[in-house]
Tab-separated table of N, CA and C in Angstrom:
chain	number	residue	atom	x	y	z
O	1	MET	N	45.439	-20.662	-16.842
O	1	MET	CA	45.021	-19.356	-16.366
O	1	MET	C	43.497	-19.210	-16.436
O	2	GLN	N	42.904	-19.630	-17.549
O	2	GLN	CA	41.455	-19.520	-17.688
O	2	GLN	C	40.734	-20.436	-16.705
O	3	VAL	N	41.311	-21.598	-16.456
O	3	VAL	CA	40.707	-22.532	-15.516
O	3	VAL	C	40.709	-21.937	-14.115
O	4	GLN	N	41.817	-21.276	-13.752
O	4	GLN	CA	41.895	-20.634	-12.435
O	4	GLN	C	40.871	-19.502	-12.327
O	5	ALA	N	40.758	-18.723	-13.389
O	5	ALA	CA	39.801	-17.614	-13.393
O	5	ALA	C	38.376	-18.144	-13.271
O	6	LEU	N	38.087	-19.217	-13.996
O	6	LEU	CA	36.760	-19.811	-13.926
O	6	LEU	C	36.478	-20.335	-12.520
O	7	GLY	N	37.464	-20.962	-11.920
O	7	GLY	CA	37.311	-21.451	-10.550
O	7	GLY	C	37.052	-20.325	-9.579
O	8	LEU	N	37.760	-19.205	-9.749
O	8	LEU	CA	37.569	-18.041	-8.884
O	8	LEU	C	36.161	-17.464	-9.048
O	9	VAL	N	35.697	-17.395	-10.285
O	9	VAL	CA	34.347	-16.891	-10.547
O	9	VAL	C	33.312	-17.797	-9.883
O	10	GLN	N	33.504	-19.103	-9.985
O	10	GLN	CA	32.570	-20.041	-9.363
O	10	GLN	C	32.581	-19.903	-7.840
O	11	GLU	N	33.774	-19.723	-7.261
O	11	GLU	CA	33.870	-19.529	-5.811
O	11	GLU	C	33.110	-18.281	-5.379
O	12	ARG	N	33.326	-17.210	-6.121
O	12	ARG	CA	32.651	-15.949	-5.783
O	12	ARG	C	31.135	-16.090	-5.924
O	13	ALA	N	30.706	-16.805	-6.946
O	13	ALA	CA	29.267	-16.997	-7.142
O	13	ALA	C	28.668	-17.750	-5.961
O	14	VAL	N	29.370	-18.746	-5.476
O	14	VAL	CA	28.903	-19.511	-4.322
O	14	VAL	C	28.886	-18.631	-3.077
O	15	GLU	N	29.901	-17.780	-2.926
O	15	GLU	CA	29.965	-16.877	-1.771
O	15	GLU	C	28.861	-15.827	-1.825
O	16	TRP	N	28.571	-15.330	-3.002
O	16	TRP	CA	27.609	-14.243	-3.144
O	16	TRP	C	26.162	-14.725	-3.173
O	17	ALA	N	25.939	-15.987	-3.459
O	17	ALA	CA	24.567	-16.501	-3.591
O	17	ALA	C	23.719	-16.233	-2.346
O	18	PRO	N	24.206	-16.520	-1.130
O	18	PRO	CA	23.364	-16.234	0.048
O	18	PRO	C	23.031	-14.745	0.186
O	19	ALA	N	23.999	-13.902	-0.116
O	19	ALA	CA	23.743	-12.460	-0.026
O	19	ALA	C	22.705	-12.035	-1.056
O	20	GLN	N	22.795	-12.591	-2.247
O	20	GLN	CA	21.817	-12.254	-3.286
O	20	GLN	C	20.431	-12.763	-2.906
O	21	GLU	N	20.370	-13.950	-2.312
O	21	GLU	CA	19.079	-14.480	-1.865
O	21	GLU	C	18.493	-13.612	-0.756
O	22	ALA	N	19.336	-13.171	0.155
O	22	ALA	CA	18.870	-12.299	1.238
O	22	ALA	C	18.390	-10.963	0.680
O	23	GLU	N	19.123	-10.437	-0.290
O	23	GLU	CA	18.735	-9.171	-0.914
O	23	GLU	C	17.393	-9.325	-1.628
O	24	LEU	N	17.204	-10.440	-2.307
O	24	LEU	CA	15.936	-10.703	-2.981
O	24	LEU	C	14.799	-10.811	-1.967
O	25	ALA	N	15.045	-11.500	-0.865
O	25	ALA	CA	14.018	-11.632	0.176
O	25	ALA	C	13.641	-10.268	0.746
O	26	LEU	N	14.638	-9.418	0.986
O	26	LEU	CA	14.351	-8.071	1.497
O	26	LEU	C	13.561	-7.255	0.485
O	27	ALA	N	13.916	-7.376	-0.781
O	27	ALA	CA	13.190	-6.649	-1.827
O	27	ALA	C	11.743	-7.123	-1.900
O	28	GLN	N	11.529	-8.423	-1.760
O	28	GLN	CA	10.164	-8.949	-1.791
O	28	GLN	C	9.363	-8.483	-0.574
O	29	GLU	N	10.004	-8.431	0.581
O	29	GLU	CA	9.325	-7.932	1.781
O	29	GLU	C	8.953	-6.462	1.620
O	30	ALA	N	9.865	-5.688	1.040
O	30	ALA	CA	9.585	-4.268	0.809
O	30	ALA	C	8.442	-4.101	-0.180
O	31	GLU	N	8.433	-4.918	-1.216
O	31	GLU	CA	7.360	-4.856	-2.204
O	31	GLU	C	6.015	-5.207	-1.563
O	32	LEU	N	6.003	-6.213	-0.713
O	32	LEU	CA	4.780	-6.597	-0.009
O	32	LEU	C	4.309	-5.473	0.916
O	33	ALA	N	5.249	-4.851	1.615
O	33	ALA	CA	4.895	-3.742	2.509
O	33	ALA	C	4.291	-2.585	1.719
O	34	LEU	N	4.858	-2.285	0.558
O	34	LEU	CA	4.310	-1.214	-0.278
O	34	LEU	C	2.915	-1.569	-0.783
O	35	ALA	N	2.717	-2.818	-1.158
O	35	ALA	CA	1.397	-3.251	-1.625
O	35	ALA	C	0.368	-3.136	-0.501
O	36	GLN	N	0.750	-3.515	0.717
O	36	GLN	CA	-0.163	-3.401	1.855
O	36	GLN	C	-0.468	-1.940	2.157
O	37	GLU	N	0.550	-1.103	2.076
O	37	GLU	CA	0.346	0.334	2.308
O	37	GLU	C	-0.634	0.904	1.289
O	38	ALA	N	-0.482	0.516	0.032
O	38	ALA	CA	-1.391	0.988	-1.015
O	38	ALA	C	-2.808	0.480	-0.765
O	39	GLU	N	-2.925	-0.767	-0.336
O	39	GLU	CA	-4.243	-1.335	-0.036
O	39	GLU	C	-4.905	-0.585	1.112
O	40	TRP	N	-4.125	-0.282	2.151
O	40	TRP	CA	-4.669	0.463	3.294
O	40	TRP	C	-5.077	1.873	2.881
O	41	ALA	N	-4.282	2.497	2.015
O	41	ALA	CA	-4.618	3.843	1.552
O	41	ALA	C	-5.932	3.824	0.775
O	42	LEU	N	-6.114	2.819	-0.065
O	42	LEU	CA	-7.373	2.704	-0.805
O	42	LEU	C	-8.547	2.464	0.134
O	43	ALA	N	-8.335	1.659	1.151
O	43	ALA	CA	-9.405	1.400	2.120
O	43	ALA	C	-9.768	2.677	2.871
O	44	ARG	N	-8.762	3.458	3.266
O	44	ARG	CA	-9.036	4.726	3.965
O	44	ARG	C	-9.780	5.688	3.046
O	45	GLU	N	-9.382	5.726	1.779
O	45	GLU	CA	-10.055	6.611	0.834
O	45	GLU	C	-11.504	6.171	0.625
O	46	ALA	N	-11.724	4.871	0.503
O	46	ALA	CA	-13.091	4.358	0.339
O	46	ALA	C	-13.929	4.677	1.573
O	47	GLU	N	-13.336	4.551	2.743
O	47	GLU	CA	-14.040	4.881	3.987
O	47	GLU	C	-14.413	6.359	4.008
O	48	TRP	N	-13.502	7.218	3.568
O	48	TRP	CA	-13.765	8.658	3.526
O	48	TRP	C	-14.905	8.956	2.557
O	49	VAL	N	-14.877	8.310	1.381
O	49	VAL	CA	-15.935	8.528	0.386
O	49	VAL	C	-17.287	8.098	0.956
O	50	LEU	N	-17.326	6.953	1.614
O	50	LEU	CA	-18.584	6.494	2.217
O	50	LEU	C	-19.081	7.471	3.281
O	51	ALA	N	-18.173	8.011	4.068
O	51	ALA	CA	-18.561	8.991	5.089
O	51	ALA	C	-19.116	10.250	4.437
O	52	GLN	N	-18.502	10.691	3.350
O	52	GLN	CA	-18.993	11.872	2.642
O	52	GLN	C	-20.384	11.612	2.062
O	53	GLU	N	-20.576	10.421	1.503
O	53	GLU	CA	-21.887	10.073	0.946
O	53	GLU	C	-22.949	10.010	2.044
O	54	ALA	N	-22.590	9.462	3.195
O	54	ALA	CA	-23.536	9.394	4.312
O	54	ALA	C	-23.880	10.796	4.801
O	55	GLU	N	-22.883	11.654	4.873
O	55	GLU	CA	-23.127	13.033	5.307
O	55	GLU	C	-24.035	13.756	4.316
O	56	LEU	N	-23.787	13.569	3.034
O	56	LEU	CA	-24.619	14.195	2.012
O	56	LEU	C	-26.057	13.680	2.097
O	57	ALA	N	-26.212	12.383	2.286
O	57	ALA	CA	-27.559	11.809	2.404
O	57	ALA	C	-28.289	12.389	3.610
O	58	LEU	N	-27.584	12.572	4.711
O	58	LEU	CA	-28.194	13.143	5.906
O	58	LEU	C	-28.615	14.591	5.664
O	59	VAL	N	-27.756	15.358	5.027
O	59	VAL	CA	-28.089	16.757	4.730
O	59	VAL	C	-29.296	16.818	3.806
O	60	GLN	N	-29.331	15.945	2.798
O	60	GLN	CA	-30.474	15.933	1.882
O	60	GLN	C	-31.754	15.529	2.610
O	61	GLU	N	-31.640	14.575	3.505
O	61	GLU	CA	-32.807	14.149	4.283
O	61	GLU	C	-33.301	15.283	5.177
O	62	LEU	N	-32.379	15.981	5.806
O	62	LEU	CA	-32.766	17.109	6.656
O	62	LEU	C	-33.396	18.224	5.832
O	63	ALA	N	-32.912	18.417	4.621
O	63	ALA	CA	-33.469	19.461	3.761
O	63	ALA	C	-34.900	19.132	3.356
O	64	GLN	N	-35.235	17.863	3.266
O	64	GLN	CA	-36.583	17.440	2.877
O	64	GLN	C	-37.539	17.368	4.064
O	65	ALA	N	-37.010	17.389	5.265
O	65	ALA	CA	-37.843	17.223	6.460
O	65	ALA	C	-38.734	18.446	6.668
O	66	PRO	N	-39.985	18.200	7.058
O	66	PRO	CA	-40.864	19.338	7.355
O	66	PRO	C	-40.457	19.981	8.681
O	67	GLY	N	-40.791	21.203	8.822
O	67	GLY	CA	-40.491	21.883	10.074
O	67	GLY	C	-39.585	23.073	9.840
O	68	PRO	N	-39.052	23.596	10.930
O	68	PRO	CA	-38.223	24.793	10.810
O	68	PRO	C	-36.946	24.500	10.008
O	69	VAL	N	-36.445	25.548	9.418
O	69	VAL	CA	-35.213	25.430	8.632
O	69	VAL	C	-34.048	25.230	9.591
O	70	LEU	N	-33.243	24.239	9.292
O	70	LEU	CA	-32.077	23.966	10.130
O	70	LEU	C	-30.843	24.569	9.486
O	71	GLU	N	-30.005	25.113	10.312
O	71	GLU	CA	-28.751	25.652	9.784
O	71	GLU	C	-27.697	24.559	9.890
O	72	TYR	N	-26.990	24.331	8.803
O	72	TYR	CA	-25.973	23.280	8.770
O	72	TYR	C	-24.600	23.920	8.676
O	73	SER	N	-23.716	23.474	9.522
O	73	SER	CA	-22.326	23.932	9.418
O	73	SER	C	-21.419	22.758	9.718
O	74	GLU	N	-20.227	22.806	9.163
O	74	GLU	CA	-19.265	21.712	9.374
O	74	GLU	C	-18.473	21.920	10.625
């Protein structure tokens, strides 16, 4: 009886192995996609920060410029 049960367990393990490998591959692809999404989000945030810094530098430069007072609005 135990030998039959062991044989059945081994058969099931062989049957399930491809499905488990496919599931692992899908999980790894999802993890990679999430990592890329996070990387892109950081890049967009860095781009936004650089744009804000450039805008601030321009406003400061305009404030130091001689001549009539300029009105700044967003």
